[in-house]
Amino acid sequence: MQFDDDADLDTSKVQDGRGSRIPGGRATVGGGIAGVIALILGLLFGVRPEQLGLSSGDSDPAAATSSQAQVNEACRKGSDANTREDCRIVAVVNSVQDYWRAEFRRRQGRYSDARTVLFTGRVGTACGTATEAVGPFYCPGDRQVYLDLGFFDDLRTTFGADGGPFAQAYVVAHEYGHHVQELMGTLRQAQDGQRGAGSNAVRLELQADCYAGVWAHHATTTPDGTTGRPLLTTLTRQDIEDGLDAAAAVGDDRIQERFQGRITPESWTHGSAAQRRQWFHNGFRTGDMARCDTFR
């Protein structure tokens, strides 16, 4: 996975709140490994506030004020994205939104940009206050993606994924898939609070996986808004395998078997490892968001 060394990165779509202390509110998830594992079992990559361990608390819905210095100073060029993890996230956010902006325009629609907030510890959102135990998530209340970079270490050590730069890109693209669902009205229409292998919750997550694959299909041909050249220049077969592996690693069945020793499909919220691989691959193979209808 390689970015155009000479491309300018737009850091305005990534807020660096790492190290900030978030006032107000208290996450409802208990501390310690038991609380973390209990949350992981069913609620990874979630989008509904009550599924995220978010309190309704009295926290400020905006992320805490940050100097923004880390990403603004360090993440200027594509070459920075090729060497720094936080800059890579900036570049992926830029590339993903370049694609969806163009795709919505092609469909006579309008894409509204979403910001990614990097945080450590806990963060205040329009959906409440979340801790890092939640993992990456999208909050429809403020239309922002929230990401603790430490999750990528957990993806390898806790969930057994191979990791790699594109595994990180898959996670970001998945969350922006939820933003696409929000803009299209799918989130509001499909969220009914139900769980299980055939639930709308699972269908939403699988569609977000598919949308991530659609972006990956077009990533190396989508022109950057400033240079007119693709920001992402190289995507290898191994990169795609890393993305498929990451998708499988966070399948409900894989997580349940690892942490509770049994598989309970009636409690699924995200789909099986095989389903997540299948839908990401379907999006990547076709490059067509119309082929991501998981509700049929």
mmCIF file of C-alpha atoms in Angstrom:
data_model
loop_
_atom_site.group_PDB
_atom_site.id
_atom_site.type_symbol
_atom_site.label_atom_id
_atom_site.label_comp_id
_atom_site.label_asym_id
_atom_site.label_seq_id
_atom_site.Cartn_x
_atom_site.Cartn_y
_atom_site.Cartn_z
ATOM 1 C CA MET A 1 0.000 0.000 0.000
ATOM 2 C CA GLN A 2 1.698 3.166 -1.192
ATOM 3 C CA PHE A 3 0.613 6.798 -1.374
ATOM 4 C CA ASP A 4 1.764 9.469 -3.822
ATOM 5 C CA ASP A 5 4.819 10.960 -2.094
ATOM 6 C CA ASP A 6 4.181 14.425 -3.529
ATOM 7 C CA ALA A 7 0.468 14.679 -2.746
ATOM 8 C CA ASP A 8 -0.701 17.266 -0.220
ATOM 9 C CA LEU A 9 -2.651 15.809 2.704
ATOM 10 C CA ASP A 10 -5.783 17.557 3.939
ATOM 11 C CA THR A 11 -5.646 17.352 7.734
ATOM 12 C CA SER A 12 -8.844 19.373 8.178
ATOM 13 C CA LYS A 13 -10.877 16.153 8.097
ATOM 14 C CA VAL A 14 -8.975 14.597 11.021
ATOM 15 C CA GLN A 15 -9.110 16.064 14.504
ATOM 16 C CA ASP A 16 -6.279 14.986 16.757
ATOM 17 C CA GLY A 17 -7.663 14.719 20.275
ATOM 18 C CA ARG A 18 -5.031 12.315 21.569
ATOM 19 C CA GLY A 19 -3.943 13.135 25.073
ATOM 20 C CA SER A 20 -6.935 15.403 25.715
ATOM 21 C CA ARG A 21 -8.991 14.980 28.857
ATOM 22 C CA ILE A 22 -12.685 14.835 28.030
ATOM 23 C CA PRO A 23 -14.876 16.660 30.565
ATOM 24 C CA GLY A 24 -18.224 15.378 31.792
ATOM 25 C CA GLY A 25 -20.025 12.115 31.252
ATOM 26 C CA ARG A 26 -18.998 8.610 32.243
ATOM 27 C CA ALA A 27 -18.861 5.550 30.034
ATOM 28 C CA THR A 28 -21.289 2.868 31.119
ATOM 29 C CA VAL A 29 -18.863 0.038 30.373
ATOM 30 C CA GLY A 30 -17.061 -1.303 33.438
ATOM 31 C CA GLY A 31 -13.299 -1.154 33.647
ATOM 32 C CA GLY A 32 -10.924 -4.072 33.474
ATOM 33 C CA ILE A 33 -10.485 -6.911 31.010
ATOM 34 C CA ALA A 34 -13.873 -8.478 31.810
ATOM 35 C CA GLY A 35 -15.666 -5.316 30.765
ATOM 36 C CA VAL A 36 -13.569 -4.974 27.646
ATOM 37 C CA ILE A 37 -14.157 -8.558 26.538
ATOM 38 C CA ALA A 38 -17.886 -8.340 27.277
ATOM 39 C CA LEU A 39 -18.091 -5.298 25.029
ATOM 40 C CA ILE A 40 -15.908 -6.842 22.329
ATOM 41 C CA LEU A 41 -18.053 -9.957 22.127
ATOM 42 C CA GLY A 42 -20.992 -8.245 20.557
ATOM 43 C CA LEU A 43 -20.390 -4.582 19.984
ATOM 44 C CA LEU A 44 -17.296 -4.086 17.854
ATOM 45 C CA PHE A 45 -17.554 -1.536 15.025
ATOM 46 C CA GLY A 46 -21.005 -0.507 16.245
ATOM 47 C CA VAL A 47 -23.022 2.511 15.248
ATOM 48 C CA ARG A 48 -25.934 2.678 17.703
ATOM 49 C CA PRO A 49 -25.199 4.670 20.881
ATOM 50 C CA GLU A 50 -26.799 2.124 23.211
ATOM 51 C CA GLN A 51 -24.671 -0.597 21.597
ATOM 52 C CA LEU A 52 -21.433 1.301 22.084
ATOM 53 C CA GLY A 53 -21.217 1.521 25.833
ATOM 54 C CA LEU A 54 -21.873 5.239 25.557
ATOM 55 C CA SER A 55 -23.407 7.166 28.409
ATOM 56 C CA SER A 56 -25.979 9.835 27.779
ATOM 57 C CA GLY A 57 -24.130 11.778 30.521
ATOM 58 C CA ASP A 58 -23.521 15.501 30.537
ATOM 59 C CA SER A 59 -20.468 15.455 28.327
ATOM 60 C CA ASP A 60 -19.821 17.998 25.631
ATOM 61 C CA PRO A 61 -20.774 16.371 22.298
ATOM 62 C CA ALA A 62 -17.696 17.833 20.649
ATOM 63 C CA ALA A 63 -14.302 16.230 21.170
ATOM 64 C CA ALA A 64 -12.067 18.075 23.613
ATOM 65 C CA THR A 65 -10.126 21.030 22.295
ATOM 66 C CA SER A 66 -6.782 19.895 20.967
ATOM 67 C CA SER A 67 -3.740 21.668 19.650
ATOM 68 C CA GLN A 68 -4.064 19.517 16.520
ATOM 69 C CA ALA A 69 -0.320 19.899 16.333
ATOM 70 C CA GLN A 70 0.591 16.257 15.763
ATOM 71 C CA VAL A 71 -1.267 15.737 12.522
ATOM 72 C CA ASN A 72 -1.010 19.307 11.258
ATOM 73 C CA GLU A 73 2.741 19.461 11.716
ATOM 74 C CA ALA A 74 3.666 15.929 10.743
ATOM 75 C CA CYS A 75 1.149 14.988 8.050
ATOM 76 C CA ARG A 76 1.777 17.267 5.117
ATOM 77 C CA LYS A 77 2.609 14.989 2.200
ATOM 78 C CA GLY A 78 1.854 11.521 0.925
ATOM 79 C CA SER A 79 5.406 10.591 1.878
ATOM 80 C CA ASP A 80 4.425 11.188 5.513
ATOM 81 C CA ALA A 81 1.537 8.739 5.097
ATOM 82 C CA ASN A 82 4.024 6.142 3.902
ATOM 83 C CA THR A 83 6.022 6.403 7.116
ATOM 84 C CA ARG A 84 3.648 7.408 9.958
ATOM 85 C CA GLU A 85 0.537 5.609 11.177
ATOM 86 C CA ASP A 86 -1.442 8.743 12.048
ATOM 87 C CA CYS A 87 -0.599 10.301 8.704
ATOM 88 C CA ARG A 88 -1.686 7.095 6.991
ATOM 89 C CA ILE A 89 -5.104 7.511 8.610
ATOM 90 C CA VAL A 90 -5.263 11.081 7.283
ATOM 91 C CA ALA A 91 -4.440 9.839 3.784
ATOM 92 C CA VAL A 92 -7.018 7.044 3.924
ATOM 93 C CA VAL A 93 -9.693 9.481 5.116
ATOM 94 C CA ASN A 94 -8.780 11.769 2.209
ATOM 95 C CA SER A 95 -8.888 8.919 -0.319
ATOM 96 C CA VAL A 96 -12.125 7.391 0.957
ATOM 97 C CA GLN A 97 -13.934 10.726 0.872
ATOM 98 C CA ASP A 98 -12.495 11.640 -2.535
ATOM 99 C CA TYR A 99 -14.129 8.475 -3.834
ATOM 100 C CA TRP A 100 -17.515 8.865 -2.164
ATOM 101 C CA ARG A 101 -17.708 12.545 -3.088
ATOM 102 C CA ALA A 102 -17.240 11.615 -6.746
ATOM 103 C CA GLU A 103 -19.601 8.644 -6.547
ATOM 104 C CA PHE A 104 -22.429 10.656 -5.008
ATOM 105 C CA ARG A 105 -21.914 13.339 -7.645
ATOM 106 C CA ARG A 106 -22.055 10.689 -10.378
ATOM 107 C CA ARG A 107 -25.385 9.570 -8.940
ATOM 108 C CA GLN A 108 -26.690 13.164 -8.823
ATOM 109 C CA GLY A 109 -26.395 13.193 -5.060
ATOM 110 C CA ARG A 110 -24.391 15.253 -2.598
ATOM 111 C CA TYR A 111 -21.810 13.780 -0.275
ATOM 112 C CA SER A 112 -21.174 15.611 3.014
ATOM 113 C CA ASP A 113 -17.706 15.110 4.434
ATOM 114 C CA ALA A 114 -17.304 13.427 7.807
ATOM 115 C CA ARG A 115 -14.435 14.099 10.184
ATOM 116 C CA THR A 116 -12.364 11.442 11.948
ATOM 117 C CA VAL A 117 -11.453 12.130 15.582
ATOM 118 C CA LEU A 118 -8.319 10.459 16.947
ATOM 119 C CA PHE A 119 -8.492 9.974 20.703
ATOM 120 C CA THR A 120 -6.958 8.170 23.645
ATOM 121 C CA GLY A 121 -8.658 7.136 26.867
ATOM 122 C CA ARG A 122 -12.165 8.420 26.321
ATOM 123 C CA VAL A 123 -13.960 10.851 24.081
ATOM 124 C CA GLY A 124 -17.156 12.896 24.170
ATOM 125 C CA THR A 125 -19.502 12.537 21.215
ATOM 126 C CA ALA A 126 -23.053 13.461 20.283
ATOM 127 C CA CYS A 127 -23.850 9.831 21.111
ATOM 128 C CA GLY A 128 -22.405 10.128 24.620
ATOM 129 C CA THR A 129 -19.001 9.414 26.102
ATOM 130 C CA ALA A 130 -16.988 6.404 24.919
ATOM 131 C CA THR A 131 -13.814 4.735 26.129
ATOM 132 C CA GLU A 132 -11.148 3.096 24.002
ATOM 133 C CA ALA A 133 -12.734 -0.265 24.887
ATOM 134 C CA VAL A 134 -15.464 0.465 22.347
ATOM 135 C CA GLY A 135 -13.111 0.247 19.380
ATOM 136 C CA PRO A 136 -13.578 2.366 16.239
ATOM 137 C CA PHE A 137 -17.106 3.649 15.738
ATOM 138 C CA TYR A 138 -19.266 6.057 13.797
ATOM 139 C CA CYS A 139 -21.649 8.379 15.630
ATOM 140 C CA PRO A 140 -24.627 9.369 13.454
ATOM 141 C CA GLY A 141 -25.502 12.147 15.919
ATOM 142 C CA ASP A 142 -22.499 14.249 14.902
ATOM 143 C CA ARG A 143 -21.591 12.315 11.730
ATOM 144 C CA GLN A 144 -18.029 11.689 12.861
ATOM 145 C CA VAL A 145 -15.767 8.635 13.004
ATOM 146 C CA TYR A 146 -13.929 8.003 16.281
ATOM 147 C CA LEU A 147 -10.685 6.059 16.398
ATOM 148 C CA ASP A 148 -8.139 5.116 19.040
ATOM 149 C CA LEU A 149 -5.013 4.058 17.144
ATOM 150 C CA GLY A 150 -4.277 1.503 19.867
ATOM 151 C CA PHE A 151 -7.074 -0.590 18.383
ATOM 152 C CA PHE A 152 -4.805 -1.626 15.536
ATOM 153 C CA ASP A 153 -2.467 -3.312 18.006
ATOM 154 C CA ASP A 154 -5.490 -5.082 19.499
ATOM 155 C CA LEU A 155 -6.531 -6.207 16.028
ATOM 156 C CA ARG A 156 -3.318 -8.235 15.847
ATOM 157 C CA THR A 157 -2.742 -9.271 19.462
ATOM 158 C CA THR A 158 -6.306 -9.757 20.699
ATOM 159 C CA PHE A 159 -8.204 -10.722 17.547
ATOM 160 C CA GLY A 160 -5.429 -12.569 15.715
ATOM 161 C CA ALA A 161 -5.458 -10.547 12.484
ATOM 162 C CA ASP A 162 -2.285 -10.363 10.422
ATOM 163 C CA GLY A 163 -2.438 -6.568 10.525
ATOM 164 C CA GLY A 164 -0.672 -4.357 8.031
ATOM 165 C CA PRO A 165 -1.405 -0.890 6.661
ATOM 166 C CA PHE A 166 -4.366 -1.978 4.575
ATOM 167 C CA ALA A 167 -6.005 -3.706 7.531
ATOM 168 C CA GLN A 168 -6.048 -0.237 9.092
ATOM 169 C CA ALA A 169 -7.434 1.250 5.889
ATOM 170 C CA TYR A 170 -10.213 -1.360 5.865
ATOM 171 C CA VAL A 171 -11.279 -0.356 9.389
ATOM 172 C CA VAL A 172 -11.449 3.331 8.433
ATOM 173 C CA ALA A 173 -13.270 2.607 5.170
ATOM 174 C CA HIS A 174 -15.785 0.427 7.029
ATOM 175 C CA GLU A 175 -16.647 3.270 9.386
ATOM 176 C CA TYR A 176 -17.083 5.640 6.457
ATOM 177 C CA GLY A 177 -19.396 3.008 5.003
ATOM 178 C CA HIS A 178 -21.656 3.764 7.958
ATOM 179 C CA HIS A 179 -21.462 7.445 7.067
ATOM 180 C CA VAL A 180 -22.611 6.608 3.548
ATOM 181 C CA GLN A 181 -25.513 4.674 5.093
ATOM 182 C CA GLU A 182 -26.388 7.704 7.212
ATOM 183 C CA LEU A 183 -26.416 10.003 4.186
ATOM 184 C CA MET A 184 -28.599 7.563 2.249
ATOM 185 C CA GLY A 185 -31.034 7.109 5.126
ATOM 186 C CA THR A 186 -30.223 3.412 5.547
ATOM 187 C CA LEU A 187 -29.193 3.720 9.183
ATOM 188 C CA ARG A 188 -32.442 5.326 10.266
ATOM 189 C CA GLN A 189 -34.558 2.885 8.294
ATOM 190 C CA ALA A 190 -32.770 -0.268 9.410
ATOM 191 C CA GLN A 191 -31.998 0.270 13.090
ATOM 192 C CA ASP A 192 -34.624 -1.632 15.028
ATOM 193 C CA GLY A 193 -32.655 -2.853 18.047
ATOM 194 C CA GLN A 194 -32.753 -6.495 16.991
ATOM 195 C CA ARG A 195 -29.817 -8.919 17.025
ATOM 196 C CA GLY A 196 -29.146 -12.254 15.403
ATOM 197 C CA ALA A 197 -27.630 -13.687 12.257
ATOM 198 C CA GLY A 198 -30.455 -12.362 10.061
ATOM 199 C CA SER A 199 -30.946 -9.042 11.838
ATOM 200 C CA ASN A 200 -30.760 -5.581 10.342
ATOM 201 C CA ALA A 201 -27.806 -4.880 12.645
ATOM 202 C CA VAL A 202 -25.798 -7.581 10.873
ATOM 203 C CA ARG A 203 -26.980 -6.424 7.451
ATOM 204 C CA LEU A 204 -25.808 -2.872 8.201
ATOM 205 C CA GLU A 205 -22.343 -4.077 9.166
ATOM 206 C CA LEU A 206 -21.988 -6.343 6.152
ATOM 207 C CA GLN A 207 -23.043 -3.502 3.869
ATOM 208 C CA ALA A 208 -20.394 -1.260 5.445
ATOM 209 C CA ASP A 209 -17.841 -4.009 4.724
ATOM 210 C CA CYS A 210 -19.015 -4.087 1.127
ATOM 211 C CA TYR A 211 -18.743 -0.311 0.827
ATOM 212 C CA ALA A 212 -15.178 -0.555 2.132
ATOM 213 C CA GLY A 213 -14.454 -3.018 -0.653
ATOM 214 C CA VAL A 214 -16.030 -0.700 -3.245
ATOM 215 C CA TRP A 215 -13.671 2.081 -2.187
ATOM 216 C CA ALA A 216 -10.696 -0.307 -2.364
ATOM 217 C CA HIS A 217 -11.688 -1.239 -5.931
ATOM 218 C CA HIS A 218 -11.498 2.411 -7.018
ATOM 219 C CA ALA A 219 -8.806 3.697 -4.664
ATOM 220 C CA THR A 220 -5.906 3.633 -7.097
ATOM 221 C CA THR A 221 -7.898 5.345 -9.860
ATOM 222 C CA THR A 222 -9.747 8.024 -7.868
ATOM 223 C CA PRO A 223 -8.080 11.393 -8.534
ATOM 224 C CA ASP A 224 -7.023 13.523 -5.612
ATOM 225 C CA GLY A 225 -8.719 16.903 -5.545
ATOM 226 C CA THR A 226 -5.455 18.879 -5.480
ATOM 227 C CA THR A 227 -3.121 16.949 -7.779
ATOM 228 C CA GLY A 228 -5.579 15.247 -10.110
ATOM 229 C CA ARG A 229 -3.599 12.046 -9.519
ATOM 230 C CA PRO A 230 -4.728 9.137 -7.315
ATOM 231 C CA LEU A 231 -3.577 9.650 -3.738
ATOM 232 C CA LEU A 232 -3.246 5.893 -3.273
ATOM 233 C CA THR A 233 -0.919 4.679 -6.004
ATOM 234 C CA THR A 234 -0.301 1.012 -5.167
ATOM 235 C CA LEU A 235 -2.573 -1.650 -3.728
ATOM 236 C CA THR A 236 -1.250 -5.202 -3.878
ATOM 237 C CA ARG A 237 -2.922 -8.590 -3.662
ATOM 238 C CA GLN A 238 -1.364 -8.968 -0.214
ATOM 239 C CA ASP A 239 -2.940 -5.677 0.876
ATOM 240 C CA ILE A 240 -6.372 -6.998 -0.079
ATOM 241 C CA GLU A 241 -5.665 -10.241 1.758
ATOM 242 C CA ASP A 242 -4.803 -8.175 4.842
ATOM 243 C CA GLY A 243 -8.156 -6.416 4.523
ATOM 244 C CA LEU A 244 -10.018 -9.710 4.120
ATOM 245 C CA ASP A 245 -8.144 -11.142 7.100
ATOM 246 C CA ALA A 246 -9.060 -8.140 9.260
ATOM 247 C CA ALA A 247 -12.703 -8.455 8.233
ATOM 248 C CA ALA A 248 -12.725 -12.133 9.186
ATOM 249 C CA ALA A 249 -10.914 -11.526 12.486
ATOM 250 C CA VAL A 250 -13.798 -9.391 13.767
ATOM 251 C CA GLY A 251 -16.559 -11.767 12.683
ATOM 252 C CA ASP A 252 -19.021 -12.506 15.480
ATOM 253 C CA ASP A 253 -18.381 -16.254 15.365
ATOM 254 C CA ARG A 254 -14.604 -15.828 15.502
ATOM 255 C CA ILE A 255 -14.811 -13.424 18.451
ATOM 256 C CA GLN A 256 -17.349 -15.508 20.360
ATOM 257 C CA GLU A 257 -15.368 -18.701 19.919
ATOM 258 C CA ARG A 258 -12.173 -17.003 21.052
ATOM 259 C CA PHE A 259 -13.611 -15.324 24.149
ATOM 260 C CA GLN A 260 -16.561 -17.429 25.271
ATOM 261 C CA GLY A 261 -15.784 -20.814 23.755
ATOM 262 C CA ARG A 262 -19.075 -21.173 21.910
ATOM 263 C CA ILE A 263 -20.903 -19.568 18.996
ATOM 264 C CA THR A 264 -24.332 -18.031 19.603
ATOM 265 C CA PRO A 265 -25.753 -16.708 16.289
ATOM 266 C CA GLU A 266 -28.854 -15.330 18.019
ATOM 267 C CA SER A 267 -26.689 -12.609 19.614
ATOM 268 C CA TRP A 268 -24.774 -11.595 16.479
ATOM 269 C CA THR A 269 -24.575 -7.919 15.563
ATOM 270 C CA HIS A 270 -21.906 -7.929 12.824
ATOM 271 C CA GLY A 271 -21.959 -11.212 10.914
ATOM 272 C CA SER A 272 -19.692 -14.218 10.672
ATOM 273 C CA ALA A 273 -16.065 -14.171 9.585
ATOM 274 C CA ALA A 274 -17.050 -15.769 6.274
ATOM 275 C CA GLN A 275 -19.807 -13.220 5.681
ATOM 276 C CA ARG A 276 -17.541 -10.277 6.411
ATOM 277 C CA ARG A 277 -14.884 -11.585 4.040
ATOM 278 C CA GLN A 278 -17.525 -12.311 1.404
ATOM 279 C CA TRP A 279 -19.091 -8.854 1.458
ATOM 280 C CA PHE A 280 -15.784 -6.971 1.504
ATOM 281 C CA HIS A 281 -14.639 -9.110 -1.425
ATOM 282 C CA ASN A 282 -17.941 -8.566 -3.224
ATOM 283 C CA GLY A 283 -17.476 -4.801 -3.015
ATOM 284 C CA PHE A 284 -13.856 -5.033 -4.117
ATOM 285 C CA ARG A 285 -14.615 -7.379 -7.002
ATOM 286 C CA THR A 286 -17.519 -5.385 -8.452
ATOM 287 C CA GLY A 287 -16.669 -1.814 -7.437
ATOM 288 C CA ASP A 288 -20.415 -1.165 -7.483
ATOM 289 C CA MET A 289 -22.270 0.043 -4.404
ATOM 290 C CA ALA A 290 -25.502 -1.222 -5.944
ATOM 291 C CA ARG A 291 -24.111 -4.734 -5.454
ATOM 292 C CA CYS A 292 -23.941 -4.111 -1.694
ATOM 293 C CA ASP A 293 -27.639 -4.653 -0.987
ATOM 294 C CA THR A 294 -27.397 -6.911 2.063
ATOM 295 C CA PHE A 295 -31.106 -6.379 2.812
ATOM 296 C CA ARG A 296 -32.443 -8.445 -0.111
#
